[in-house]
Amino acid sequence: KVIGQDALRFILLLRLSPVMPFAPSNYGLGLTSAPIWTIGVGTLFGIIPITALWVYLGTLAGDAVRSGVVPESPWRTAMLVVGLLVTFFIVGWLGKRAKSQLDALNAAD
């Protein structure tokens, strides 16, 4: 219920997280009240940055295999830090939203 009320923002943030696998999140999103178009749009725009990160890391790995040294890059570090911060933000934001919904339900009873 909480996700369905602010679905687009939640899906965008969920897709930006580098530690959340797509398969479990897809099943979880299927259980929400979010419309399918919202899931599609959120996924489309949310996976672009993380896909760019994985492609970049793949090129770094290819360079490391060819040269035998992993090149240190500020972009790689920045993308990983941003991804982890987004993950923590999602967890905190969703927890706060869920708590406020539960408090509202308890107050109604």
PDB file of N, CA and C in Angstrom:
ATOM      1  N   LYS A   1       0.831  -1.199   0.000  1.00  0.00           N
ATOM      2  CA  LYS A   1       0.000   0.000   0.000  1.00  0.00           C
ATOM      3  C   LYS A   1       0.872   1.258   0.000  1.00  0.00           C
ATOM      4  N   VAL A   2       1.923   1.256   0.805  1.00  0.00           N
ATOM      5  CA  VAL A   2       2.805   2.418   0.893  1.00  0.00           C
ATOM      6  C   VAL A   2       3.498   2.667  -0.440  1.00  0.00           C
ATOM      7  N   ILE A   3       3.964   1.609  -1.072  1.00  0.00           N
ATOM      8  CA  ILE A   3       4.660   1.756  -2.351  1.00  0.00           C
ATOM      9  C   ILE A   3       3.700   2.262  -3.420  1.00  0.00           C
ATOM     10  N   GLY A   4       2.489   1.798  -3.427  1.00  0.00           N
ATOM     11  CA  GLY A   4       1.515   2.200  -4.426  1.00  0.00           C
ATOM     12  C   GLY A   4       1.180   3.674  -4.387  1.00  0.00           C
ATOM     13  N   GLN A   5       1.301   4.313  -3.227  1.00  0.00           N
ATOM     14  CA  GLN A   5       0.967   5.724  -3.104  1.00  0.00           C
ATOM     15  C   GLN A   5       2.028   6.637  -3.720  1.00  0.00           C
ATOM     16  N   ASP A   6       3.267   6.230  -3.708  1.00  0.00           N
ATOM     17  CA  ASP A   6       4.360   7.034  -4.254  1.00  0.00           C
ATOM     18  C   ASP A   6       5.246   6.128  -5.107  1.00  0.00           C
ATOM     19  N   ALA A   7       4.602   5.408  -6.007  1.00  0.00           N
ATOM     20  CA  ALA A   7       5.261   4.310  -6.720  1.00  0.00           C
ATOM     21  C   ALA A   7       6.410   4.757  -7.601  1.00  0.00           C
ATOM     22  N   LEU A   8       6.238   5.816  -8.364  1.00  0.00           N
ATOM     23  CA  LEU A   8       7.279   6.203  -9.310  1.00  0.00           C
ATOM     24  C   LEU A   8       8.586   6.551  -8.604  1.00  0.00           C
ATOM     25  N   ARG A   9       8.505   7.328  -7.561  1.00  0.00           N
ATOM     26  CA  ARG A   9       9.719   7.696  -6.819  1.00  0.00           C
ATOM     27  C   ARG A   9      10.366   6.454  -6.195  1.00  0.00           C
ATOM     28  N   PHE A  10       9.555   5.591  -5.611  1.00  0.00           N
ATOM     29  CA  PHE A  10      10.100   4.382  -4.997  1.00  0.00           C
ATOM     30  C   PHE A  10      10.782   3.493  -6.034  1.00  0.00           C
ATOM     31  N   ILE A  11      10.150   3.299  -7.184  1.00  0.00           N
ATOM     32  CA  ILE A  11      10.721   2.425  -8.210  1.00  0.00           C
ATOM     33  C   ILE A  11      12.008   3.011  -8.762  1.00  0.00           C
ATOM     34  N   LEU A  12      12.030   4.319  -8.994  1.00  0.00           N
ATOM     35  CA  LEU A  12      13.269   4.952  -9.457  1.00  0.00           C
ATOM     36  C   LEU A  12      14.399   4.727  -8.455  1.00  0.00           C
ATOM     37  N   LEU A  13      14.123   4.934  -7.189  1.00  0.00           N
ATOM     38  CA  LEU A  13      15.152   4.738  -6.172  1.00  0.00           C
ATOM     39  C   LEU A  13      15.534   3.272  -6.047  1.00  0.00           C
ATOM     40  N   LEU A  14      14.574   2.382  -6.147  1.00  0.00           N
ATOM     41  CA  LEU A  14      14.854   0.952  -6.062  1.00  0.00           C
ATOM     42  C   LEU A  14      15.767   0.516  -7.196  1.00  0.00           C
ATOM     43  N   ARG A  15      15.501   0.987  -8.392  1.00  0.00           N
ATOM     44  CA  ARG A  15      16.305   0.602  -9.550  1.00  0.00           C
ATOM     45  C   ARG A  15      17.701   1.220  -9.519  1.00  0.00           C
ATOM     46  N   LEU A  16      17.871   2.322  -8.814  1.00  0.00           N
ATOM     47  CA  LEU A  16      19.191   2.950  -8.696  1.00  0.00           C
ATOM     48  C   LEU A  16      20.108   2.217  -7.725  1.00  0.00           C
ATOM     49  N   SER A  17      19.543   1.357  -6.907  1.00  0.00           N
ATOM     50  CA  SER A  17      20.328   0.646  -5.908  1.00  0.00           C
ATOM     51  C   SER A  17      21.168  -0.447  -6.564  1.00  0.00           C
ATOM     52  N   PRO A  18      22.486  -0.424  -6.337  1.00  0.00           N
ATOM     53  CA  PRO A  18      23.338  -1.444  -6.956  1.00  0.00           C
ATOM     54  C   PRO A  18      23.293  -2.788  -6.239  1.00  0.00           C
ATOM     55  N   VAL A  19      22.705  -2.855  -5.059  1.00  0.00           N
ATOM     56  CA  VAL A  19      22.717  -4.105  -4.303  1.00  0.00           C
ATOM     57  C   VAL A  19      21.383  -4.850  -4.343  1.00  0.00           C
ATOM     58  N   MET A  20      20.371  -4.262  -4.956  1.00  0.00           N
ATOM     59  CA  MET A  20      19.056  -4.908  -5.020  1.00  0.00           C
ATOM     60  C   MET A  20      18.927  -5.662  -6.346  1.00  0.00           C
ATOM     61  N   PRO A  21      18.893  -6.989  -6.303  1.00  0.00           N
ATOM     62  CA  PRO A  21      18.745  -7.754  -7.552  1.00  0.00           C
ATOM     63  C   PRO A  21      17.372  -7.509  -8.180  1.00  0.00           C
ATOM     64  N   PHE A  22      17.342  -7.507  -9.504  1.00  0.00           N
ATOM     65  CA  PHE A  22      16.105  -7.198 -10.216  1.00  0.00           C
ATOM     66  C   PHE A  22      15.024  -8.255 -10.032  1.00  0.00           C
ATOM     67  N   ALA A  23      15.385  -9.526 -10.044  1.00  0.00           N
ATOM     68  CA  ALA A  23      14.363 -10.577  -9.994  1.00  0.00           C
ATOM     69  C   ALA A  23      13.496 -10.484  -8.728  1.00  0.00           C
ATOM     70  N   PRO A  24      14.080 -10.442  -7.517  1.00  0.00           N
ATOM     71  CA  PRO A  24      13.214 -10.327  -6.332  1.00  0.00           C
ATOM     72  C   PRO A  24      12.422  -9.021  -6.297  1.00  0.00           C
ATOM     73  N   SER A  25      13.041  -7.932  -6.748  1.00  0.00           N
ATOM     74  CA  SER A  25      12.307  -6.665  -6.738  1.00  0.00           C
ATOM     75  C   SER A  25      11.174  -6.685  -7.756  1.00  0.00           C
ATOM     76  N   ASN A  26      11.352  -7.385  -8.882  1.00  0.00           N
ATOM     77  CA  ASN A  26      10.267  -7.499  -9.860  1.00  0.00           C
ATOM     78  C   ASN A  26       9.074  -8.238  -9.260  1.00  0.00           C
ATOM     79  N   TYR A  27       9.347  -9.344  -8.568  1.00  0.00           N
ATOM     80  CA  TYR A  27       8.257 -10.083  -7.921  1.00  0.00           C
ATOM     81  C   TYR A  27       7.593  -9.225  -6.850  1.00  0.00           C
ATOM     82  N   GLY A  28       8.398  -8.511  -6.069  1.00  0.00           N
ATOM     83  CA  GLY A  28       7.844  -7.643  -5.036  1.00  0.00           C
ATOM     84  C   GLY A  28       6.987  -6.533  -5.617  1.00  0.00           C
ATOM     85  N   LEU A  29       7.446  -5.919  -6.706  1.00  0.00           N
ATOM     86  CA  LEU A  29       6.662  -4.854  -7.334  1.00  0.00           C
ATOM     87  C   LEU A  29       5.357  -5.387  -7.916  1.00  0.00           C
ATOM     88  N   GLY A  30       5.370  -6.625  -8.351  1.00  0.00           N
ATOM     89  CA  GLY A  30       4.147  -7.235  -8.859  1.00  0.00           C
ATOM     90  C   GLY A  30       3.087  -7.401  -7.781  1.00  0.00           C
ATOM     91  N   LEU A  31       3.495  -7.432  -6.534  1.00  0.00           N
ATOM     92  CA  LEU A  31       2.556  -7.580  -5.422  1.00  0.00           C
ATOM     93  C   LEU A  31       1.998  -6.246  -4.931  1.00  0.00           C
ATOM     94  N   THR A  32       2.536  -5.133  -5.437  1.00  0.00           N
ATOM     95  CA  THR A  32       2.082  -3.821  -4.979  1.00  0.00           C
ATOM     96  C   THR A  32       0.865  -3.360  -5.773  1.00  0.00           C
ATOM     97  N   SER A  33       0.317  -2.236  -5.372  1.00  0.00           N
ATOM     98  CA  SER A  33      -0.819  -1.654  -6.095  1.00  0.00           C
ATOM     99  C   SER A  33      -0.362  -0.649  -7.142  1.00  0.00           C
ATOM    100  N   ALA A  34       0.937  -0.619  -7.449  1.00  0.00           N
ATOM    101  CA  ALA A  34       1.462   0.311  -8.448  1.00  0.00           C
ATOM    102  C   ALA A  34       0.995  -0.099  -9.844  1.00  0.00           C
ATOM    103  N   PRO A  35       0.574   0.877 -10.657  1.00  0.00           N
ATOM    104  CA  PRO A  35       0.171   0.545 -12.028  1.00  0.00           C
ATOM    105  C   PRO A  35       1.371   0.060 -12.847  1.00  0.00           C
ATOM    106  N   ILE A  36       1.109  -0.768 -13.832  1.00  0.00           N
ATOM    107  CA  ILE A  36       2.181  -1.356 -14.637  1.00  0.00           C
ATOM    108  C   ILE A  36       2.963  -0.282 -15.384  1.00  0.00           C
ATOM    109  N   TRP A  37       2.303   0.788 -15.843  1.00  0.00           N
ATOM    110  CA  TRP A  37       3.027   1.834 -16.573  1.00  0.00           C
ATOM    111  C   TRP A  37       4.018   2.534 -15.653  1.00  0.00           C
ATOM    112  N   THR A  38       3.669   2.687 -14.380  1.00  0.00           N
ATOM    113  CA  THR A  38       4.572   3.319 -13.422  1.00  0.00           C
ATOM    114  C   THR A  38       5.792   2.435 -13.200  1.00  0.00           C
ATOM    115  N   ILE A  39       5.580   1.151 -13.086  1.00  0.00           N
ATOM    116  CA  ILE A  39       6.700   0.225 -12.919  1.00  0.00           C
ATOM    117  C   ILE A  39       7.596   0.270 -14.151  1.00  0.00           C
ATOM    118  N   GLY A  40       6.991   0.304 -15.335  1.00  0.00           N
ATOM    119  CA  GLY A  40       7.760   0.348 -16.572  1.00  0.00           C
ATOM    120  C   GLY A  40       8.585   1.619 -16.721  1.00  0.00           C
ATOM    121  N   VAL A  41       7.961   2.760 -16.475  1.00  0.00           N
ATOM    122  CA  VAL A  41       8.672   4.044 -16.599  1.00  0.00           C
ATOM    123  C   VAL A  41       9.759   4.166 -15.538  1.00  0.00           C
ATOM    124  N   GLY A  42       9.438   3.792 -14.313  1.00  0.00           N
ATOM    125  CA  GLY A  42      10.437   3.847 -13.241  1.00  0.00           C
ATOM    126  C   GLY A  42      11.620   2.942 -13.513  1.00  0.00           C
ATOM    127  N   THR A  43      11.344   1.765 -14.051  1.00  0.00           N
ATOM    128  CA  THR A  43      12.416   0.831 -14.390  1.00  0.00           C
ATOM    129  C   THR A  43      13.248   1.366 -15.540  1.00  0.00           C
ATOM    130  N   LEU A  44      12.592   1.887 -16.565  1.00  0.00           N
ATOM    131  CA  LEU A  44      13.310   2.396 -17.736  1.00  0.00           C
ATOM    132  C   LEU A  44      14.320   3.468 -17.340  1.00  0.00           C
ATOM    133  N   PHE A  45      13.880   4.459 -16.595  1.00  0.00           N
ATOM    134  CA  PHE A  45      14.776   5.552 -16.234  1.00  0.00           C
ATOM    135  C   PHE A  45      15.669   5.219 -15.039  1.00  0.00           C
ATOM    136  N   GLY A  46      15.232   4.305 -14.199  1.00  0.00           N
ATOM    137  CA  GLY A  46      16.016   3.956 -13.021  1.00  0.00           C
ATOM    138  C   GLY A  46      17.200   3.055 -13.302  1.00  0.00           C
ATOM    139  N   ILE A  47      17.123   2.243 -14.360  1.00  0.00           N
ATOM    140  CA  ILE A  47      18.230   1.324 -14.618  1.00  0.00           C
ATOM    141  C   ILE A  47      19.334   1.935 -15.468  1.00  0.00           C
ATOM    142  N   ILE A  48      19.095   3.088 -16.069  1.00  0.00           N
ATOM    143  CA  ILE A  48      20.117   3.689 -16.927  1.00  0.00           C
ATOM    144  C   ILE A  48      21.401   3.977 -16.160  1.00  0.00           C
ATOM    145  N   PRO A  49      21.368   4.656 -15.007  1.00  0.00           N
ATOM    146  CA  PRO A  49      22.634   4.933 -14.304  1.00  0.00           C
ATOM    147  C   PRO A  49      23.345   3.670 -13.814  1.00  0.00           C
ATOM    148  N   ILE A  50      22.599   2.716 -13.280  1.00  0.00           N
ATOM    149  CA  ILE A  50      23.253   1.514 -12.751  1.00  0.00           C
ATOM    150  C   ILE A  50      23.785   0.656 -13.895  1.00  0.00           C
ATOM    151  N   THR A  51      23.086   0.655 -15.030  1.00  0.00           N
ATOM    152  CA  THR A  51      23.598  -0.070 -16.196  1.00  0.00           C
ATOM    153  C   THR A  51      24.881   0.576 -16.698  1.00  0.00           C
ATOM    154  N   ALA A  52      24.923   1.896 -16.711  1.00  0.00           N
ATOM    155  CA  ALA A  52      26.154   2.593 -17.108  1.00  0.00           C
ATOM    156  C   ALA A  52      27.294   2.239 -16.157  1.00  0.00           C
ATOM    157  N   LEU A  53      26.995   2.134 -14.869  1.00  0.00           N
ATOM    158  CA  LEU A  53      28.019   1.750 -13.896  1.00  0.00           C
ATOM    159  C   LEU A  53      28.553   0.355 -14.192  1.00  0.00           C
ATOM    160  N   TRP A  54      27.666  -0.609 -14.455  1.00  0.00           N
ATOM    161  CA  TRP A  54      28.110  -1.980 -14.718  1.00  0.00           C
ATOM    162  C   TRP A  54      28.914  -2.060 -16.015  1.00  0.00           C
ATOM    163  N   VAL A  55      28.517  -1.297 -17.020  1.00  0.00           N
ATOM    164  CA  VAL A  55      29.286  -1.280 -18.271  1.00  0.00           C
ATOM    165  C   VAL A  55      30.669  -0.699 -18.017  1.00  0.00           C
ATOM    166  N   TYR A  56      30.719   0.379 -17.247  1.00  0.00           N
ATOM    167  CA  TYR A  56      32.005   0.998 -16.922  1.00  0.00           C
ATOM    168  C   TYR A  56      32.889   0.027 -16.136  1.00  0.00           C
ATOM    169  N   LEU A  57      32.312  -0.650 -15.149  1.00  0.00           N
ATOM    170  CA  LEU A  57      33.092  -1.624 -14.378  1.00  0.00           C
ATOM    171  C   LEU A  57      33.558  -2.775 -15.264  1.00  0.00           C
ATOM    172  N   GLY A  58      32.751  -3.144 -16.244  1.00  0.00           N
ATOM    173  CA  GLY A  58      33.160  -4.182 -17.192  1.00  0.00           C
ATOM    174  C   GLY A  58      34.345  -3.744 -18.034  1.00  0.00           C
ATOM    175  N   THR A  59      34.344  -2.496 -18.444  1.00  0.00           N
ATOM    176  CA  THR A  59      35.498  -2.010 -19.211  1.00  0.00           C
ATOM    177  C   THR A  59      36.738  -1.940 -18.334  1.00  0.00           C
ATOM    178  N   LEU A  60      36.566  -1.570 -17.060  1.00  0.00           N
ATOM    179  CA  LEU A  60      37.713  -1.569 -16.143  1.00  0.00           C
ATOM    180  C   LEU A  60      38.253  -2.983 -15.955  1.00  0.00           C
ATOM    181  N   ALA A  61      37.348  -3.945 -15.840  1.00  0.00           N
ATOM    182  CA  ALA A  61      37.785  -5.337 -15.684  1.00  0.00           C
ATOM    183  C   ALA A  61      38.515  -5.816 -16.934  1.00  0.00           C
ATOM    184  N   GLY A  62      38.014  -5.438 -18.106  1.00  0.00           N
ATOM    185  CA  GLY A  62      38.694  -5.802 -19.344  1.00  0.00           C
ATOM    186  C   GLY A  62      40.086  -5.202 -19.419  1.00  0.00           C
ATOM    187  N   ASP A  63      40.208  -3.940 -19.011  1.00  0.00           N
ATOM    188  CA  ASP A  63      41.528  -3.300 -18.977  1.00  0.00           C
ATOM    189  C   ASP A  63      42.444  -4.004 -17.988  1.00  0.00           C
ATOM    190  N   ALA A  64      41.886  -4.412 -16.845  1.00  0.00           N
ATOM    191  CA  ALA A  64      42.694  -5.091 -15.831  1.00  0.00           C
ATOM    192  C   ALA A  64      43.192  -6.437 -16.343  1.00  0.00           C
ATOM    193  N   VAL A  65      42.349  -7.150 -17.069  1.00  0.00           N
ATOM    194  CA  VAL A  65      42.760  -8.450 -17.606  1.00  0.00           C
ATOM    195  C   VAL A  65      43.865  -8.269 -18.644  1.00  0.00           C
ATOM    196  N   ARG A  66      43.707  -7.265 -19.488  1.00  0.00           N
ATOM    197  CA  ARG A  66      44.716  -7.038 -20.529  1.00  0.00           C
ATOM    198  C   ARG A  66      46.040  -6.531 -19.959  1.00  0.00           C
ATOM    199  N   SER A  67      45.989  -5.645 -18.968  1.00  0.00           N
ATOM    200  CA  SER A  67      47.228  -5.052 -18.456  1.00  0.00           C
ATOM    201  C   SER A  67      47.731  -5.714 -17.172  1.00  0.00           C
ATOM    202  N   GLY A  68      46.870  -6.465 -16.481  1.00  0.00           N
ATOM    203  CA  GLY A  68      47.266  -7.099 -15.226  1.00  0.00           C
ATOM    204  C   GLY A  68      47.148  -6.187 -14.018  1.00  0.00           C
ATOM    205  N   VAL A  69      46.650  -4.968 -14.204  1.00  0.00           N
ATOM    206  CA  VAL A  69      46.514  -3.990 -13.123  1.00  0.00           C
ATOM    207  C   VAL A  69      45.115  -3.392 -13.193  1.00  0.00           C
ATOM    208  N   VAL A  70      44.483  -3.279 -12.040  1.00  0.00           N
ATOM    209  CA  VAL A  70      43.172  -2.630 -11.989  1.00  0.00           C
ATOM    210  C   VAL A  70      43.391  -1.118 -11.930  1.00  0.00           C
ATOM    211  N   PRO A  71      42.952  -0.395 -12.963  1.00  0.00           N
ATOM    212  CA  PRO A  71      43.132   1.057 -12.938  1.00  0.00           C
ATOM    213  C   PRO A  71      42.208   1.686 -11.894  1.00  0.00           C
ATOM    214  N   GLU A  72      42.759   2.560 -11.088  1.00  0.00           N
ATOM    215  CA  GLU A  72      41.964   3.255 -10.059  1.00  0.00           C
ATOM    216  C   GLU A  72      41.292   4.448 -10.723  1.00  0.00           C
ATOM    217  N   SER A  73      39.998   4.582 -10.487  1.00  0.00           N
ATOM    218  CA  SER A  73      39.237   5.641 -11.135  1.00  0.00           C
ATOM    219  C   SER A  73      38.356   6.347 -10.114  1.00  0.00           C
ATOM    220  N   PRO A  74      38.372   7.675 -10.114  1.00  0.00           N
ATOM    221  CA  PRO A  74      37.467   8.397  -9.213  1.00  0.00           C
ATOM    222  C   PRO A  74      35.999   8.200  -9.600  1.00  0.00           C
ATOM    223  N   TRP A  75      35.713   7.973 -10.885  1.00  0.00           N
ATOM    224  CA  TRP A  75      34.334   7.738 -11.313  1.00  0.00           C
ATOM    225  C   TRP A  75      33.789   6.450 -10.727  1.00  0.00           C
ATOM    226  N   ARG A  76      34.598   5.410 -10.724  1.00  0.00           N
ATOM    227  CA  ARG A  76      34.159   4.135 -10.173  1.00  0.00           C
ATOM    228  C   ARG A  76      33.826   4.280  -8.696  1.00  0.00           C
ATOM    229  N   THR A  77      34.715   4.910  -7.971  1.00  0.00           N
ATOM    230  CA  THR A  77      34.492   5.118  -6.541  1.00  0.00           C
ATOM    231  C   THR A  77      33.256   5.971  -6.297  1.00  0.00           C
ATOM    232  N   ALA A  78      33.100   7.039  -7.069  1.00  0.00           N
ATOM    233  CA  ALA A  78      31.946   7.930  -6.896  1.00  0.00           C
ATOM    234  C   ALA A  78      30.641   7.197  -7.183  1.00  0.00           C
ATOM    235  N   MET A  79      30.606   6.404  -8.238  1.00  0.00           N
ATOM    236  CA  MET A  79      29.381   5.682  -8.581  1.00  0.00           C
ATOM    237  C   MET A  79      29.021   4.657  -7.512  1.00  0.00           C
ATOM    238  N   LEU A  80      30.003   3.981  -6.970  1.00  0.00           N
ATOM    239  CA  LEU A  80      29.726   3.011  -5.906  1.00  0.00           C
ATOM    240  C   LEU A  80      29.216   3.698  -4.648  1.00  0.00           C
ATOM    241  N   VAL A  81      29.814   4.829  -4.288  1.00  0.00           N
ATOM    242  CA  VAL A  81      29.378   5.567  -3.099  1.00  0.00           C
ATOM    243  C   VAL A  81      27.962   6.085  -3.289  1.00  0.00           C
ATOM    244  N   VAL A  82      27.684   6.659  -4.457  1.00  0.00           N
ATOM    245  CA  VAL A  82      26.339   7.173  -4.725  1.00  0.00           C
ATOM    246  C   VAL A  82      25.320   6.035  -4.679  1.00  0.00           C
ATOM    247  N   GLY A  83      25.647   4.892  -5.263  1.00  0.00           N
ATOM    248  CA  GLY A  83      24.739   3.752  -5.243  1.00  0.00           C
ATOM    249  C   GLY A  83      24.432   3.279  -3.831  1.00  0.00           C
ATOM    250  N   LEU A  84      25.447   3.227  -2.988  1.00  0.00           N
ATOM    251  CA  LEU A  84      25.224   2.809  -1.598  1.00  0.00           C
ATOM    252  C   LEU A  84      24.402   3.844  -0.833  1.00  0.00           C
ATOM    253  N   LEU A  85      24.645   5.128  -1.081  1.00  0.00           N
ATOM    254  CA  LEU A  85      23.857   6.172  -0.424  1.00  0.00           C
ATOM    255  C   LEU A  85      22.385   6.087  -0.842  1.00  0.00           C
ATOM    256  N   VAL A  86      22.154   5.838  -2.120  1.00  0.00           N
ATOM    257  CA  VAL A  86      20.775   5.688  -2.597  1.00  0.00           C
ATOM    258  C   VAL A  86      20.108   4.493  -1.919  1.00  0.00           C
ATOM    259  N   THR A  87      20.849   3.408  -1.759  1.00  0.00           N
ATOM    260  CA  THR A  87      20.301   2.226  -1.093  1.00  0.00           C
ATOM    261  C   THR A  87      19.902   2.550   0.342  1.00  0.00           C
ATOM    262  N   PHE A  88      20.762   3.220   1.088  1.00  0.00           N
ATOM    263  CA  PHE A  88      20.430   3.595   2.462  1.00  0.00           C
ATOM    264  C   PHE A  88      19.239   4.542   2.499  1.00  0.00           C
ATOM    265  N   PHE A  89      19.163   5.459   1.529  1.00  0.00           N
ATOM    266  CA  PHE A  89      18.046   6.390   1.468  1.00  0.00           C
ATOM    267  C   PHE A  89      16.735   5.645   1.235  1.00  0.00           C
ATOM    268  N   ILE A  90      16.747   4.662   0.332  1.00  0.00           N
ATOM    269  CA  ILE A  90      15.541   3.888   0.043  1.00  0.00           C
ATOM    270  C   ILE A  90      15.047   3.183   1.300  1.00  0.00           C
ATOM    271  N   VAL A  91      15.966   2.527   1.986  1.00  0.00           N
ATOM    272  CA  VAL A  91      15.583   1.785   3.189  1.00  0.00           C
ATOM    273  C   VAL A  91      15.006   2.735   4.240  1.00  0.00           C
ATOM    274  N   GLY A  92      15.663   3.855   4.473  1.00  0.00           N
ATOM    275  CA  GLY A  92      15.175   4.824   5.454  1.00  0.00           C
ATOM    276  C   GLY A  92      13.846   5.440   5.059  1.00  0.00           C
ATOM    277  N   TRP A  93      13.738   5.833   3.801  1.00  0.00           N
ATOM    278  CA  TRP A  93      12.516   6.474   3.317  1.00  0.00           C
ATOM    279  C   TRP A  93      11.329   5.520   3.382  1.00  0.00           C
ATOM    280  N   LEU A  94      11.530   4.293   2.910  1.00  0.00           N
ATOM    281  CA  LEU A  94      10.438   3.322   2.933  1.00  0.00           C
ATOM    282  C   LEU A  94      10.043   2.972   4.366  1.00  0.00           C
ATOM    283  N   GLY A  95      11.024   2.831   5.250  1.00  0.00           N
ATOM    284  CA  GLY A  95      10.713   2.558   6.649  1.00  0.00           C
ATOM    285  C   GLY A  95       9.916   3.679   7.286  1.00  0.00           C
ATOM    286  N   LYS A  96      10.303   4.912   6.993  1.00  0.00           N
ATOM    287  CA  LYS A  96       9.591   6.075   7.539  1.00  0.00           C
ATOM    288  C   LYS A  96       8.159   6.130   7.009  1.00  0.00           C
ATOM    289  N   ARG A  97       7.999   5.888   5.706  1.00  0.00           N
ATOM    290  CA  ARG A  97       6.657   5.892   5.112  1.00  0.00           C
ATOM    291  C   ARG A  97       5.787   4.774   5.692  1.00  0.00           C
ATOM    292  N   ALA A  98       6.365   3.591   5.825  1.00  0.00           N
ATOM    293  CA  ALA A  98       5.603   2.470   6.367  1.00  0.00           C
ATOM    294  C   ALA A  98       5.197   2.741   7.808  1.00  0.00           C
ATOM    295  N   LYS A  99       6.095   3.328   8.605  1.00  0.00           N
ATOM    296  CA  LYS A  99       5.773   3.643   9.999  1.00  0.00           C
ATOM    297  C   LYS A  99       4.648   4.673  10.076  1.00  0.00           C
ATOM    298  N   SER A 100       4.694   5.692   9.224  1.00  0.00           N
ATOM    299  CA  SER A 100       3.624   6.690   9.260  1.00  0.00           C
ATOM    300  C   SER A 100       2.287   6.085   8.845  1.00  0.00           C
ATOM    301  N   GLN A 101       2.290   5.160   7.888  1.00  0.00           N
ATOM    302  CA  GLN A 101       1.057   4.488   7.491  1.00  0.00           C
ATOM    303  C   GLN A 101       0.517   3.618   8.626  1.00  0.00           C
ATOM    304  N   LEU A 102       1.413   2.895   9.303  1.00  0.00           N
ATOM    305  CA  LEU A 102       0.978   2.060  10.436  1.00  0.00           C
ATOM    306  C   LEU A 102       0.449   2.914  11.578  1.00  0.00           C
ATOM    307  N   ASP A 103       1.115   4.050  11.829  1.00  0.00           N
ATOM    308  CA  ASP A 103       0.637   4.956  12.881  1.00  0.00           C
ATOM    309  C   ASP A 103      -0.754   5.493  12.533  1.00  0.00           C
ATOM    310  N   ALA A 104      -0.969   5.804  11.250  1.00  0.00           N
ATOM    311  CA  ALA A 104      -2.279   6.317  10.822  1.00  0.00           C
ATOM    312  C   ALA A 104      -3.343   5.232  10.978  1.00  0.00           C
ATOM    313  N   LEU A 105      -2.997   4.000  10.648  1.00  0.00           N
ATOM    314  CA  LEU A 105      -3.960   2.897  10.813  1.00  0.00           C
ATOM    315  C   LEU A 105      -4.272   2.654  12.281  1.00  0.00           C
ATOM    316  N   ASN A 106      -3.250   2.733  13.126  1.00  0.00           N
ATOM    317  CA  ASN A 106      -3.469   2.532  14.565  1.00  0.00           C
ATOM    318  C   ASN A 106      -4.300   3.665  15.156  1.00  0.00           C
ATOM    319  N   ALA A 107      -4.097   4.886  14.684  1.00  0.00           N
ATOM    320  CA  ALA A 107      -4.869   6.024  15.186  1.00  0.00           C
ATOM    321  C   ALA A 107      -6.334   5.911  14.751  1.00  0.00           C
ATOM    322  N   ALA A 108      -6.571   5.326  13.588  1.00  0.00           N
ATOM    323  CA  ALA A 108      -7.947   5.177  13.096  1.00  0.00           C
ATOM    324  C   ALA A 108      -8.722   4.136  13.906  1.00  0.00           C
ATOM    325  N   ASP A 109      -7.980   3.167  14.479  1.00  0.00           N
ATOM    326  CA  ASP A 109      -8.640   2.118  15.264  1.00  0.00           C
ATOM    327  C   ASP A 109      -8.941   2.625  16.611  1.00  0.00           C
TER     328      ASP A 109
END
